[in-house]
Amino acid sequence: MPKNNVYSSQKKKKTKSVEVKKKQTKPSVSGVETKKKDMLVAANWKMNPGEIALAKKLFLGVKEGMRKIKKTEVVVCPPFVYLDTLLDLYTGKKIGFGAQTCFSEKEGSYTGEVSAGMIQSLGARYVILGHSERRAMGETDKDVRERVQRVLEVGLTPIVCIGEHERDNDGKYLEVIKDQLQELFYGMSRDWMKNVIIAYEPIWAIGKSSNESVTPHALHETAIYIRKVLAGLFDKKSAISQTILYGGSVEPNNASELIDGTQVNGFLVGHASLESQDFLQIVEEVEKYAQR
Ligand code: PEP
């Protein structure tokens, strides 16, 4: 774990606007197209399934299918109350476990909240933060930033969600993405940023079907844009190596086109992670692009 503070400054930097060039096949921020990379697929079960027996069944299906997956890491994020039981069902290394949110305080009188330290003490390694469904319940960028800090401090990996409500033709959505990245990561030390996973989840694409998801071209452009903003906040090298996932109606039939050359390192999967076979098919598509 890095020795320095997670954030060196709380003040927001004014950065120049970042342009994204259309029809760019070799993005200048990376110089190489995504071919073989470290890949990760995370399952966001949300408030599903409805009882522990079904959660066990779903997990055991994923566990069984993971036998043939060699290089892609999978992270299962069940509801808090199932975490401990599912952790007990697995001793391997290919599947990690995560929570779907946590609170920023260490402990105390915060009824209903769960701390990063509690999640870490169970043996989970990830926490999804700033999901749009949490933001819709009132979570702000400031809340997310405080939670990211706490999660990193206890040694967990935050999967930090960003994404616009709608895609307009004037490119305002790019400003939304840039503002979110600045609010969340300005002042963070590069050493800590390496431990962060960004999940680009356009809200308009969440919970739909594969034909309403983002197009591969639009995803490619946005991933390049995110890396360019990160290059401004950190440096080009960190921006290139930053793990970025895509989430929003990834299903077995669009997983391949959304991973092929789009500059993302995997997916955050919602509804399709509730059927083990669908989820595993997505993981198998990602596996084709994974290296280890
Ligand atoms: C999500 O909400 O994180 C998500 C990706 O959902 P879905 O795959 O259902 O769009």
PDB file of C-alpha atoms and ligand atoms in Angstrom:
ATOM      1  CA  MET A   1       0.000   0.000   0.000  1.00  0.00           C
ATOM      2  CA  PRO A   2       1.438   3.473  -0.835  1.00  0.00           C
ATOM      3  CA  LYS A   3       2.845   5.374   2.168  1.00  0.00           C
ATOM      4  CA  ASN A   4       1.636   8.858   1.240  1.00  0.00           C
ATOM      5  CA  ASN A   5      -1.879  10.283   1.748  1.00  0.00           C
ATOM      6  CA  VAL A   6      -4.533   9.214  -0.743  1.00  0.00           C
ATOM      7  CA  TYR A   7      -5.337  12.853  -1.608  1.00  0.00           C
ATOM      8  CA  SER A   8      -2.771  15.600  -1.388  1.00  0.00           C
ATOM      9  CA  SER A   9      -5.226  18.427  -2.003  1.00  0.00           C
ATOM     10  CA  GLN A  10      -8.950  18.919  -1.721  1.00  0.00           C
ATOM     11  CA  LYS A  11      -9.049  21.761  -4.230  1.00  0.00           C
ATOM     12  CA  LYS A  12     -10.292  21.209  -7.731  1.00  0.00           C
ATOM     13  CA  LYS A  13      -7.910  22.004 -10.555  1.00  0.00           C
ATOM     14  CA  LYS A  14      -9.032  23.897 -13.623  1.00  0.00           C
ATOM     15  CA  THR A  15      -7.937  21.871 -16.615  1.00  0.00           C
ATOM     16  CA  LYS A  16      -8.091  22.776 -20.257  1.00  0.00           C
ATOM     17  CA  SER A  17     -10.956  21.297 -22.219  1.00  0.00           C
ATOM     18  CA  VAL A  18     -10.083  17.976 -23.748  1.00  0.00           C
ATOM     19  CA  GLU A  19     -10.971  17.269 -27.315  1.00  0.00           C
ATOM     20  CA  VAL A  20     -11.724  13.821 -28.591  1.00  0.00           C
ATOM     21  CA  LYS A  21     -10.885  13.260 -32.219  1.00  0.00           C
ATOM     22  CA  LYS A  22     -13.479  11.255 -34.094  1.00  0.00           C
ATOM     23  CA  LYS A  23     -12.628   8.286 -36.324  1.00  0.00           C
ATOM     24  CA  GLN A  24      -9.335   7.833 -34.584  1.00  0.00           C
ATOM     25  CA  THR A  25      -8.101   4.294 -34.953  1.00  0.00           C
ATOM     26  CA  LYS A  26      -4.816   4.643 -33.056  1.00  0.00           C
ATOM     27  CA  PRO A  27      -5.577   6.762 -29.982  1.00  0.00           C
ATOM     28  CA  SER A  28      -2.762   9.169 -29.206  1.00  0.00           C
ATOM     29  CA  VAL A  29      -3.072   8.525 -25.498  1.00  0.00           C
ATOM     30  CA  SER A  30      -2.118   4.914 -25.878  1.00  0.00           C
ATOM     31  CA  GLY A  31      -0.572   4.514 -29.316  1.00  0.00           C
ATOM     32  CA  VAL A  32      -1.623   0.866 -29.304  1.00  0.00           C
ATOM     33  CA  GLU A  33      -4.987  -0.728 -29.762  1.00  0.00           C
ATOM     34  CA  THR A  34      -6.308  -2.994 -27.000  1.00  0.00           C
ATOM     35  CA  LYS A  35      -5.216  -6.512 -27.805  1.00  0.00           C
ATOM     36  CA  LYS A  36      -4.126  -8.661 -24.881  1.00  0.00           C
ATOM     37  CA  LYS A  37      -4.465  -7.075 -21.444  1.00  0.00           C
ATOM     38  CA  ASP A  38      -5.208  -7.757 -17.808  1.00  0.00           C
ATOM     39  CA  MET A  39      -8.936  -8.255 -17.939  1.00  0.00           C
ATOM     40  CA  LEU A  40     -11.586  -8.220 -15.246  1.00  0.00           C
ATOM     41  CA  VAL A  41     -15.311  -8.856 -15.232  1.00  0.00           C
ATOM     42  CA  ALA A  42     -17.305  -7.779 -12.175  1.00  0.00           C
ATOM     43  CA  ALA A  43     -20.808  -8.961 -11.348  1.00  0.00           C
ATOM     44  CA  ASN A  44     -23.079  -6.424  -9.692  1.00  0.00           C
ATOM     45  CA  TRP A  45     -25.909  -8.528  -8.314  1.00  0.00           C
ATOM     46  CA  LYS A  46     -27.616  -5.426  -6.885  1.00  0.00           C
ATOM     47  CA  MET A  47     -30.442  -6.454  -4.478  1.00  0.00           C
ATOM     48  CA  ASN A  48     -30.629  -9.984  -5.944  1.00  0.00           C
ATOM     49  CA  PRO A  49     -31.298 -12.874  -5.643  1.00  0.00           C
ATOM     50  CA  GLY A  50     -34.078 -12.831  -3.047  1.00  0.00           C
ATOM     51  CA  GLU A  51     -32.729 -15.462  -0.662  1.00  0.00           C
ATOM     52  CA  ILE A  52     -29.422 -16.972   0.435  1.00  0.00           C
ATOM     53  CA  ALA A  53     -30.116 -20.428  -1.088  1.00  0.00           C
ATOM     54  CA  LEU A  54     -30.461 -18.815  -4.527  1.00  0.00           C
ATOM     55  CA  ALA A  55     -27.347 -16.730  -3.982  1.00  0.00           C
ATOM     56  CA  LYS A  56     -25.367 -19.881  -3.197  1.00  0.00           C
ATOM     57  CA  LYS A  57     -26.750 -21.628  -6.285  1.00  0.00           C
ATOM     58  CA  LEU A  58     -25.843 -18.680  -8.510  1.00  0.00           C
ATOM     59  CA  PHE A  59     -22.365 -18.442  -7.067  1.00  0.00           C
ATOM     60  CA  LEU A  60     -21.691 -22.183  -7.363  1.00  0.00           C
ATOM     61  CA  GLY A  61     -22.687 -21.978 -11.039  1.00  0.00           C
ATOM     62  CA  VAL A  62     -20.143 -19.214 -11.601  1.00  0.00           C
ATOM     63  CA  LYS A  63     -17.503 -21.085  -9.622  1.00  0.00           C
ATOM     64  CA  GLU A  64     -17.980 -24.226 -11.714  1.00  0.00           C
ATOM     65  CA  GLY A  65     -17.776 -22.333 -15.015  1.00  0.00           C
ATOM     66  CA  MET A  66     -14.625 -20.524 -13.914  1.00  0.00           C
ATOM     67  CA  ARG A  67     -12.679 -23.803 -14.141  1.00  0.00           C
ATOM     68  CA  LYS A  68     -12.030 -23.149 -17.822  1.00  0.00           C
ATOM     69  CA  ILE A  69     -11.148 -19.476 -17.368  1.00  0.00           C
ATOM     70  CA  LYS A  70      -7.415 -19.028 -16.920  1.00  0.00           C
ATOM     71  CA  LYS A  71      -6.564 -15.365 -17.366  1.00  0.00           C
ATOM     72  CA  THR A  72      -9.588 -13.186 -16.643  1.00  0.00           C
ATOM     73  CA  GLU A  73     -10.305 -12.139 -13.094  1.00  0.00           C
ATOM     74  CA  VAL A  74     -13.907 -12.236 -11.941  1.00  0.00           C
ATOM     75  CA  VAL A  75     -15.305 -10.203  -9.053  1.00  0.00           C
ATOM     76  CA  VAL A  76     -18.668 -11.139  -7.534  1.00  0.00           C
ATOM     77  CA  CYS A  77     -20.444  -8.304  -5.705  1.00  0.00           C
ATOM     78  CA  PRO A  78     -23.485  -9.754  -3.885  1.00  0.00           C
ATOM     79  CA  PRO A  79     -25.613  -7.944  -1.294  1.00  0.00           C
ATOM     80  CA  PHE A  80     -23.697  -7.420   1.989  1.00  0.00           C
ATOM     81  CA  VAL A  81     -25.655 -10.097   3.843  1.00  0.00           C
ATOM     82  CA  TYR A  82     -24.513 -12.850   1.447  1.00  0.00           C
ATOM     83  CA  LEU A  83     -20.826 -11.940   1.346  1.00  0.00           C
ATOM     84  CA  ASP A  84     -19.576 -13.991   4.269  1.00  0.00           C
ATOM     85  CA  THR A  85     -21.440 -17.152   3.248  1.00  0.00           C
ATOM     86  CA  LEU A  86     -20.197 -16.937  -0.348  1.00  0.00           C
ATOM     87  CA  LEU A  87     -16.639 -16.229   0.746  1.00  0.00           C
ATOM     88  CA  ASP A  88     -16.753 -19.498   2.705  1.00  0.00           C
ATOM     89  CA  LEU A  89     -17.632 -21.373  -0.493  1.00  0.00           C
ATOM     90  CA  TYR A  90     -14.439 -20.376  -2.274  1.00  0.00           C
ATOM     91  CA  THR A  91     -10.749 -20.804  -1.596  1.00  0.00           C
ATOM     92  CA  GLY A  92      -9.322 -20.154  -5.089  1.00  0.00           C
ATOM     93  CA  LYS A  93      -7.749 -17.029  -6.559  1.00  0.00           C
ATOM     94  CA  LYS A  94      -9.642 -16.429  -9.816  1.00  0.00           C
ATOM     95  CA  ILE A  95     -12.779 -15.070  -8.179  1.00  0.00           C
ATOM     96  CA  GLY A  96     -12.637 -12.029  -5.936  1.00  0.00           C
ATOM     97  CA  PHE A  97     -15.488 -10.660  -3.853  1.00  0.00           C
ATOM     98  CA  GLY A  98     -16.752  -7.140  -3.494  1.00  0.00           C
ATOM     99  CA  ALA A  99     -19.426  -5.062  -1.817  1.00  0.00           C
ATOM    100  CA  GLN A 100     -21.757  -2.723  -3.687  1.00  0.00           C
ATOM    101  CA  THR A 101     -21.102   0.351  -1.512  1.00  0.00           C
ATOM    102  CA  CYS A 102     -19.760   1.282   1.911  1.00  0.00           C
ATOM    103  CA  PHE A 103     -19.703   4.247   4.270  1.00  0.00           C
ATOM    104  CA  SER A 104     -16.784   6.608   4.720  1.00  0.00           C
ATOM    105  CA  GLU A 105     -16.526   6.511   8.534  1.00  0.00           C
ATOM    106  CA  LYS A 106     -14.505   3.833  10.337  1.00  0.00           C
ATOM    107  CA  GLU A 107     -17.191   2.907  12.886  1.00  0.00           C
ATOM    108  CA  GLY A 108     -19.764   4.547  15.121  1.00  0.00           C
ATOM    109  CA  SER A 109     -23.410   5.555  15.314  1.00  0.00           C
ATOM    110  CA  TYR A 110     -24.377   5.257  11.668  1.00  0.00           C
ATOM    111  CA  THR A 111     -27.419   2.997  11.660  1.00  0.00           C
ATOM    112  CA  GLY A 112     -27.588   0.736   8.660  1.00  0.00           C
ATOM    113  CA  GLU A 113     -24.162   1.620   7.312  1.00  0.00           C
ATOM    114  CA  VAL A 114     -21.256  -0.752   6.677  1.00  0.00           C
ATOM    115  CA  SER A 115     -17.618   0.318   6.821  1.00  0.00           C
ATOM    116  CA  ALA A 116     -14.769  -0.477   4.437  1.00  0.00           C
ATOM    117  CA  GLY A 117     -12.899  -2.103   7.324  1.00  0.00           C
ATOM    118  CA  MET A 118     -15.795  -4.493   7.975  1.00  0.00           C
ATOM    119  CA  ILE A 119     -15.816  -5.561   4.331  1.00  0.00           C
ATOM    120  CA  GLN A 120     -12.062  -6.021   4.355  1.00  0.00           C
ATOM    121  CA  SER A 121     -12.215  -8.085   7.549  1.00  0.00           C
ATOM    122  CA  LEU A 122     -14.478 -10.621   5.819  1.00  0.00           C
ATOM    123  CA  GLY A 123     -11.885 -11.222   3.107  1.00  0.00           C
ATOM    124  CA  ALA A 124     -13.540  -9.273   0.290  1.00  0.00           C
ATOM    125  CA  ARG A 125     -11.196  -7.197  -1.881  1.00  0.00           C
ATOM    126  CA  TYR A 126     -13.376  -4.761  -3.852  1.00  0.00           C
ATOM    127  CA  VAL A 127     -16.097  -2.192  -3.299  1.00  0.00           C
ATOM    128  CA  ILE A 128     -18.272  -0.649  -6.015  1.00  0.00           C
ATOM    129  CA  LEU A 129     -18.607   3.065  -5.268  1.00  0.00           C
ATOM    130  CA  GLY A 130     -20.719   5.830  -6.762  1.00  0.00           C
ATOM    131  CA  HIS A 131     -23.038   3.545  -8.709  1.00  0.00           C
ATOM    132  CA  SER A 132     -25.736   5.612 -10.421  1.00  0.00           C
ATOM    133  CA  GLU A 133     -28.408   3.824  -8.378  1.00  0.00           C
ATOM    134  CA  ARG A 134     -26.648   5.002  -5.194  1.00  0.00           C
ATOM    135  CA  ARG A 135     -26.231   8.495  -6.621  1.00  0.00           C
ATOM    136  CA  ALA A 136     -29.968   8.542  -7.392  1.00  0.00           C
ATOM    137  CA  MET A 137     -30.515   7.966  -3.644  1.00  0.00           C
ATOM    138  CA  GLY A 138     -28.501  11.098  -2.874  1.00  0.00           C
ATOM    139  CA  GLU A 139     -24.827  10.108  -2.951  1.00  0.00           C
ATOM    140  CA  THR A 140     -22.660  12.988  -4.221  1.00  0.00           C
ATOM    141  CA  ASP A 141     -19.192  13.100  -5.781  1.00  0.00           C
ATOM    142  CA  LYS A 142     -17.952  14.370  -2.398  1.00  0.00           C
ATOM    143  CA  ASP A 143     -19.420  11.307  -0.653  1.00  0.00           C
ATOM    144  CA  VAL A 144     -17.883   9.032  -3.256  1.00  0.00           C
ATOM    145  CA  ARG A 145     -14.499  10.730  -2.911  1.00  0.00           C
ATOM    146  CA  GLU A 146     -14.518  10.224   0.887  1.00  0.00           C
ATOM    147  CA  ARG A 147     -15.484   6.582   0.434  1.00  0.00           C
ATOM    148  CA  VAL A 148     -12.776   6.023  -2.178  1.00  0.00           C
ATOM    149  CA  GLN A 149     -10.261   7.386   0.304  1.00  0.00           C
ATOM    150  CA  ARG A 150     -11.408   5.093   3.112  1.00  0.00           C
ATOM    151  CA  VAL A 151     -11.605   2.038   0.861  1.00  0.00           C
ATOM    152  CA  LEU A 152      -8.043   2.594  -0.368  1.00  0.00           C
ATOM    153  CA  GLU A 153      -6.764   3.189   3.151  1.00  0.00           C
ATOM    154  CA  VAL A 154      -8.027  -0.208   4.333  1.00  0.00           C
ATOM    155  CA  GLY A 155      -6.423  -1.919   1.347  1.00  0.00           C
ATOM    156  CA  LEU A 156      -9.486  -2.606  -0.782  1.00  0.00           C
ATOM    157  CA  THR A 157      -9.874  -1.776  -4.475  1.00  0.00           C
ATOM    158  CA  PRO A 158     -12.640   0.687  -5.303  1.00  0.00           C
ATOM    159  CA  ILE A 159     -14.564   0.192  -8.540  1.00  0.00           C
ATOM    160  CA  VAL A 160     -15.626   3.788  -9.056  1.00  0.00           C
ATOM    161  CA  CYS A 161     -18.621   4.398 -11.328  1.00  0.00           C
ATOM    162  CA  ILE A 162     -18.925   7.441 -13.565  1.00  0.00           C
ATOM    163  CA  GLY A 163     -21.220   8.146 -16.497  1.00  0.00           C
ATOM    164  CA  GLU A 164     -23.589  10.620 -18.037  1.00  0.00           C
ATOM    165  CA  HIS A 165     -27.388  10.656 -17.797  1.00  0.00           C
ATOM    166  CA  GLU A 166     -27.840  11.235 -21.505  1.00  0.00           C
ATOM    167  CA  ARG A 167     -25.803  11.480 -24.661  1.00  0.00           C
ATOM    168  CA  ASP A 168     -26.403  14.780 -26.382  1.00  0.00           C
ATOM    169  CA  ASN A 169     -25.126  15.690 -29.846  1.00  0.00           C
ATOM    170  CA  ASP A 170     -23.186  18.707 -28.577  1.00  0.00           C
ATOM    171  CA  GLY A 171     -20.784  16.657 -26.506  1.00  0.00           C
ATOM    172  CA  LYS A 172     -22.013  18.006 -23.145  1.00  0.00           C
ATOM    173  CA  TYR A 173     -21.787  14.460 -21.828  1.00  0.00           C
ATOM    174  CA  LEU A 174     -18.021  14.727 -22.171  1.00  0.00           C
ATOM    175  CA  GLU A 175     -18.054  17.680 -19.764  1.00  0.00           C
ATOM    176  CA  VAL A 176     -20.074  15.586 -17.309  1.00  0.00           C
ATOM    177  CA  ILE A 177     -17.497  12.808 -17.476  1.00  0.00           C
ATOM    178  CA  LYS A 178     -14.601  15.234 -17.125  1.00  0.00           C
ATOM    179  CA  ASP A 179     -16.201  16.970 -14.134  1.00  0.00           C
ATOM    180  CA  GLN A 180     -16.817  13.645 -12.399  1.00  0.00           C
ATOM    181  CA  LEU A 181     -13.224  12.520 -12.950  1.00  0.00           C
ATOM    182  CA  GLN A 182     -11.904  15.825 -11.619  1.00  0.00           C
ATOM    183  CA  GLU A 183     -14.200  15.828  -8.591  1.00  0.00           C
ATOM    184  CA  LEU A 184     -13.278  12.265  -7.709  1.00  0.00           C
ATOM    185  CA  PHE A 185      -9.585  12.094  -8.465  1.00  0.00           C
ATOM    186  CA  TYR A 186      -8.061  15.560  -8.404  1.00  0.00           C
ATOM    187  CA  GLY A 187      -5.252  15.604  -5.858  1.00  0.00           C
ATOM    188  CA  MET A 188      -5.016  11.825  -5.573  1.00  0.00           C
ATOM    189  CA  SER A 189      -1.465  10.535  -5.633  1.00  0.00           C
ATOM    190  CA  ARG A 190      -0.499   8.463  -8.661  1.00  0.00           C
ATOM    191  CA  ASP A 191       0.560   5.577  -6.426  1.00  0.00           C
ATOM    192  CA  TRP A 192      -2.969   5.315  -5.044  1.00  0.00           C
ATOM    193  CA  MET A 193      -4.641   5.819  -8.411  1.00  0.00           C
ATOM    194  CA  LYS A 194      -3.031   2.577  -9.573  1.00  0.00           C
ATOM    195  CA  ASN A 195      -5.278   0.779  -7.071  1.00  0.00           C
ATOM    196  CA  VAL A 196      -8.466   2.308  -8.481  1.00  0.00           C
ATOM    197  CA  ILE A 197     -10.718   0.762 -11.107  1.00  0.00           C
ATOM    198  CA  ILE A 198     -12.946   3.125 -13.068  1.00  0.00           C
ATOM    199  CA  ALA A 199     -16.265   1.787 -14.357  1.00  0.00           C
ATOM    200  CA  TYR A 200     -17.717   3.859 -17.175  1.00  0.00           C
ATOM    201  CA  GLU A 201     -21.468   3.292 -16.867  1.00  0.00           C
ATOM    202  CA  PRO A 202     -23.608   5.641 -18.975  1.00  0.00           C
ATOM    203  CA  ILE A 203     -26.871   5.805 -17.044  1.00  0.00           C
ATOM    204  CA  TRP A 204     -29.021   5.722 -20.184  1.00  0.00           C
ATOM    205  CA  ALA A 205     -27.550   2.306 -21.066  1.00  0.00           C
ATOM    206  CA  ILE A 206     -28.081   0.611 -17.699  1.00  0.00           C
ATOM    207  CA  GLY A 207     -30.729  -2.077 -17.273  1.00  0.00           C
ATOM    208  CA  LYS A 208     -31.726  -2.212 -20.944  1.00  0.00           C
ATOM    209  CA  SER A 209     -31.033  -4.879 -23.532  1.00  0.00           C
ATOM    210  CA  SER A 210     -27.899  -5.362 -25.617  1.00  0.00           C
ATOM    211  CA  ASN A 211     -29.332  -3.504 -28.627  1.00  0.00           C
ATOM    212  CA  GLU A 212     -29.792  -0.381 -26.470  1.00  0.00           C
ATOM    213  CA  SER A 213     -26.276  -0.477 -25.066  1.00  0.00           C
ATOM    214  CA  VAL A 214     -23.473   1.834 -26.140  1.00  0.00           C
ATOM    215  CA  THR A 215     -22.027   1.168 -29.614  1.00  0.00           C
ATOM    216  CA  PRO A 216     -18.449  -0.113 -29.814  1.00  0.00           C
ATOM    217  CA  HIS A 217     -17.447   3.083 -31.651  1.00  0.00           C
ATOM    218  CA  ALA A 218     -18.951   5.350 -28.979  1.00  0.00           C
ATOM    219  CA  LEU A 219     -17.385   3.258 -26.214  1.00  0.00           C
ATOM    220  CA  HIS A 220     -13.989   3.450 -27.905  1.00  0.00           C
ATOM    221  CA  GLU A 221     -14.200   7.240 -28.169  1.00  0.00           C
ATOM    222  CA  THR A 222     -15.313   7.611 -24.566  1.00  0.00           C
ATOM    223  CA  ALA A 223     -12.589   5.321 -23.224  1.00  0.00           C
ATOM    224  CA  ILE A 224      -9.998   7.382 -25.100  1.00  0.00           C
ATOM    225  CA  TYR A 225     -11.550  10.555 -23.707  1.00  0.00           C
ATOM    226  CA  ILE A 226     -11.436   9.207 -20.128  1.00  0.00           C
ATOM    227  CA  ARG A 227      -7.768   8.297 -20.588  1.00  0.00           C
ATOM    228  CA  LYS A 228      -7.044  11.786 -21.943  1.00  0.00           C
ATOM    229  CA  VAL A 229      -8.653  13.438 -18.918  1.00  0.00           C
ATOM    230  CA  LEU A 230      -6.654  11.105 -16.654  1.00  0.00           C
ATOM    231  CA  ALA A 231      -3.479  12.023 -18.549  1.00  0.00           C
ATOM    232  CA  GLY A 232      -4.223  15.662 -17.634  1.00  0.00           C
ATOM    233  CA  LEU A 233      -4.832  14.803 -13.984  1.00  0.00           C
ATOM    234  CA  PHE A 234      -1.910  12.382 -13.647  1.00  0.00           C
ATOM    235  CA  ASP A 235       0.321  11.572 -16.599  1.00  0.00           C
ATOM    236  CA  LYS A 236       0.161   9.710 -19.880  1.00  0.00           C
ATOM    237  CA  LYS A 237       1.695   6.526 -18.487  1.00  0.00           C
ATOM    238  CA  SER A 238      -0.843   6.264 -15.652  1.00  0.00           C
ATOM    239  CA  ALA A 239      -3.670   7.064 -18.063  1.00  0.00           C
ATOM    240  CA  ILE A 240      -2.646   4.258 -20.412  1.00  0.00           C
ATOM    241  CA  SER A 241      -2.393   1.688 -17.639  1.00  0.00           C
ATOM    242  CA  GLN A 242      -5.572   2.717 -15.774  1.00  0.00           C
ATOM    243  CA  THR A 243      -8.062  -0.130 -15.530  1.00  0.00           C
ATOM    244  CA  ILE A 244     -11.354   0.995 -17.071  1.00  0.00           C
ATOM    245  CA  LEU A 245     -14.421  -1.228 -17.190  1.00  0.00           C
ATOM    246  CA  TYR A 246     -17.587  -0.644 -19.168  1.00  0.00           C
ATOM    247  CA  GLY A 247     -21.036  -1.265 -17.677  1.00  0.00           C
ATOM    248  CA  GLY A 248     -24.490  -0.884 -19.196  1.00  0.00           C
ATOM    249  CA  SER A 249     -26.450  -3.771 -20.701  1.00  0.00           C
ATOM    250  CA  VAL A 250     -23.534  -6.030 -21.468  1.00  0.00           C
ATOM    251  CA  GLU A 251     -24.999  -9.375 -22.464  1.00  0.00           C
ATOM    252  CA  PRO A 252     -23.533 -12.506 -24.098  1.00  0.00           C
ATOM    253  CA  ASN A 253     -24.354 -11.240 -27.600  1.00  0.00           C
ATOM    254  CA  ASN A 254     -22.665  -7.828 -27.392  1.00  0.00           C
ATOM    255  CA  ALA A 255     -19.723  -8.648 -25.111  1.00  0.00           C
ATOM    256  CA  SER A 256     -17.378  -9.499 -27.976  1.00  0.00           C
ATOM    257  CA  GLU A 257     -17.918  -6.278 -29.950  1.00  0.00           C
ATOM    258  CA  LEU A 258     -17.687  -4.172 -26.778  1.00  0.00           C
ATOM    259  CA  ILE A 259     -14.313  -5.604 -25.752  1.00  0.00           C
ATOM    260  CA  ASP A 260     -12.652  -5.819 -29.171  1.00  0.00           C
ATOM    261  CA  GLY A 261     -10.409  -2.782 -29.549  1.00  0.00           C
ATOM    262  CA  THR A 262     -12.537  -0.459 -27.434  1.00  0.00           C
ATOM    263  CA  GLN A 263      -9.746   0.354 -24.939  1.00  0.00           C
ATOM    264  CA  VAL A 264     -11.585  -1.041 -21.928  1.00  0.00           C
ATOM    265  CA  ASN A 265     -10.263  -3.789 -19.647  1.00  0.00           C
ATOM    266  CA  GLY A 266     -13.495  -5.640 -19.034  1.00  0.00           C
ATOM    267  CA  PHE A 267     -17.027  -5.129 -17.822  1.00  0.00           C
ATOM    268  CA  LEU A 268     -19.227  -4.401 -14.843  1.00  0.00           C
ATOM    269  CA  VAL A 269     -22.252  -6.580 -15.486  1.00  0.00           C
ATOM    270  CA  GLY A 270     -25.668  -6.068 -13.898  1.00  0.00           C
ATOM    271  CA  HIS A 271     -28.707  -8.100 -14.988  1.00  0.00           C
ATOM    272  CA  ALA A 272     -26.732 -10.603 -17.076  1.00  0.00           C
ATOM    273  CA  SER A 273     -24.745 -11.581 -13.976  1.00  0.00           C
ATOM    274  CA  LEU A 274     -27.881 -13.079 -12.407  1.00  0.00           C
ATOM    275  CA  GLU A 275     -27.773 -16.083 -14.774  1.00  0.00           C
ATOM    276  CA  SER A 276     -24.503 -17.928 -14.318  1.00  0.00           C
ATOM    277  CA  GLN A 277     -24.440 -19.173 -17.934  1.00  0.00           C
ATOM    278  CA  ASP A 278     -24.951 -15.673 -19.371  1.00  0.00           C
ATOM    279  CA  PHE A 279     -22.328 -14.242 -17.084  1.00  0.00           C
ATOM    280  CA  LEU A 280     -19.830 -16.969 -17.942  1.00  0.00           C
ATOM    281  CA  GLN A 281     -20.372 -16.442 -21.672  1.00  0.00           C
ATOM    282  CA  ILE A 282     -19.441 -12.787 -21.176  1.00  0.00           C
ATOM    283  CA  VAL A 283     -16.340 -13.821 -19.222  1.00  0.00           C
ATOM    284  CA  GLU A 284     -15.393 -16.237 -22.020  1.00  0.00           C
ATOM    285  CA  GLU A 285     -15.568 -13.414 -24.589  1.00  0.00           C
ATOM    286  CA  VAL A 286     -13.339 -11.240 -22.429  1.00  0.00           C
ATOM    287  CA  GLU A 287     -10.921 -14.139 -21.875  1.00  0.00           C
ATOM    288  CA  LYS A 288     -10.058 -14.051 -25.595  1.00  0.00           C
ATOM    289  CA  TYR A 289      -8.483 -10.621 -25.055  1.00  0.00           C
ATOM    290  CA  ALA A 290      -6.779 -11.352 -21.758  1.00  0.00           C
ATOM    291  CA  GLN A 291      -3.125 -11.883 -21.102  1.00  0.00           C
ATOM    292  CA  ARG A 292      -1.359 -13.084 -17.971  1.00  0.00           C
TER     293      ARG A 292
HETATM  294  C1  PEP B   1     -25.042  -1.815 -13.478  1.00  0.00           C
HETATM  295  O1  PEP B   1     -26.070  -1.324 -12.995  1.00  0.00           O
HETATM  296  O2  PEP B   1     -23.938  -1.723 -12.901  1.00  0.00           O
HETATM  297  C2  PEP B   1     -25.153  -2.493 -14.767  1.00  0.00           C
HETATM  298  C3  PEP B   1     -24.105  -2.602 -15.504  1.00  0.00           C
HETATM  299  O3  PEP B   1     -26.401  -2.968 -15.044  1.00  0.00           O
HETATM  300  P1  PEP B   1     -26.900  -3.695 -16.375  1.00  0.00           P
HETATM  301  O4  PEP B   1     -25.797  -4.620 -16.853  1.00  0.00           O
HETATM  302  O5  PEP B   1     -28.128  -4.388 -15.977  1.00  0.00           O
HETATM  303  O6  PEP B   1     -27.127  -2.603 -17.385  1.00  0.00           O
END
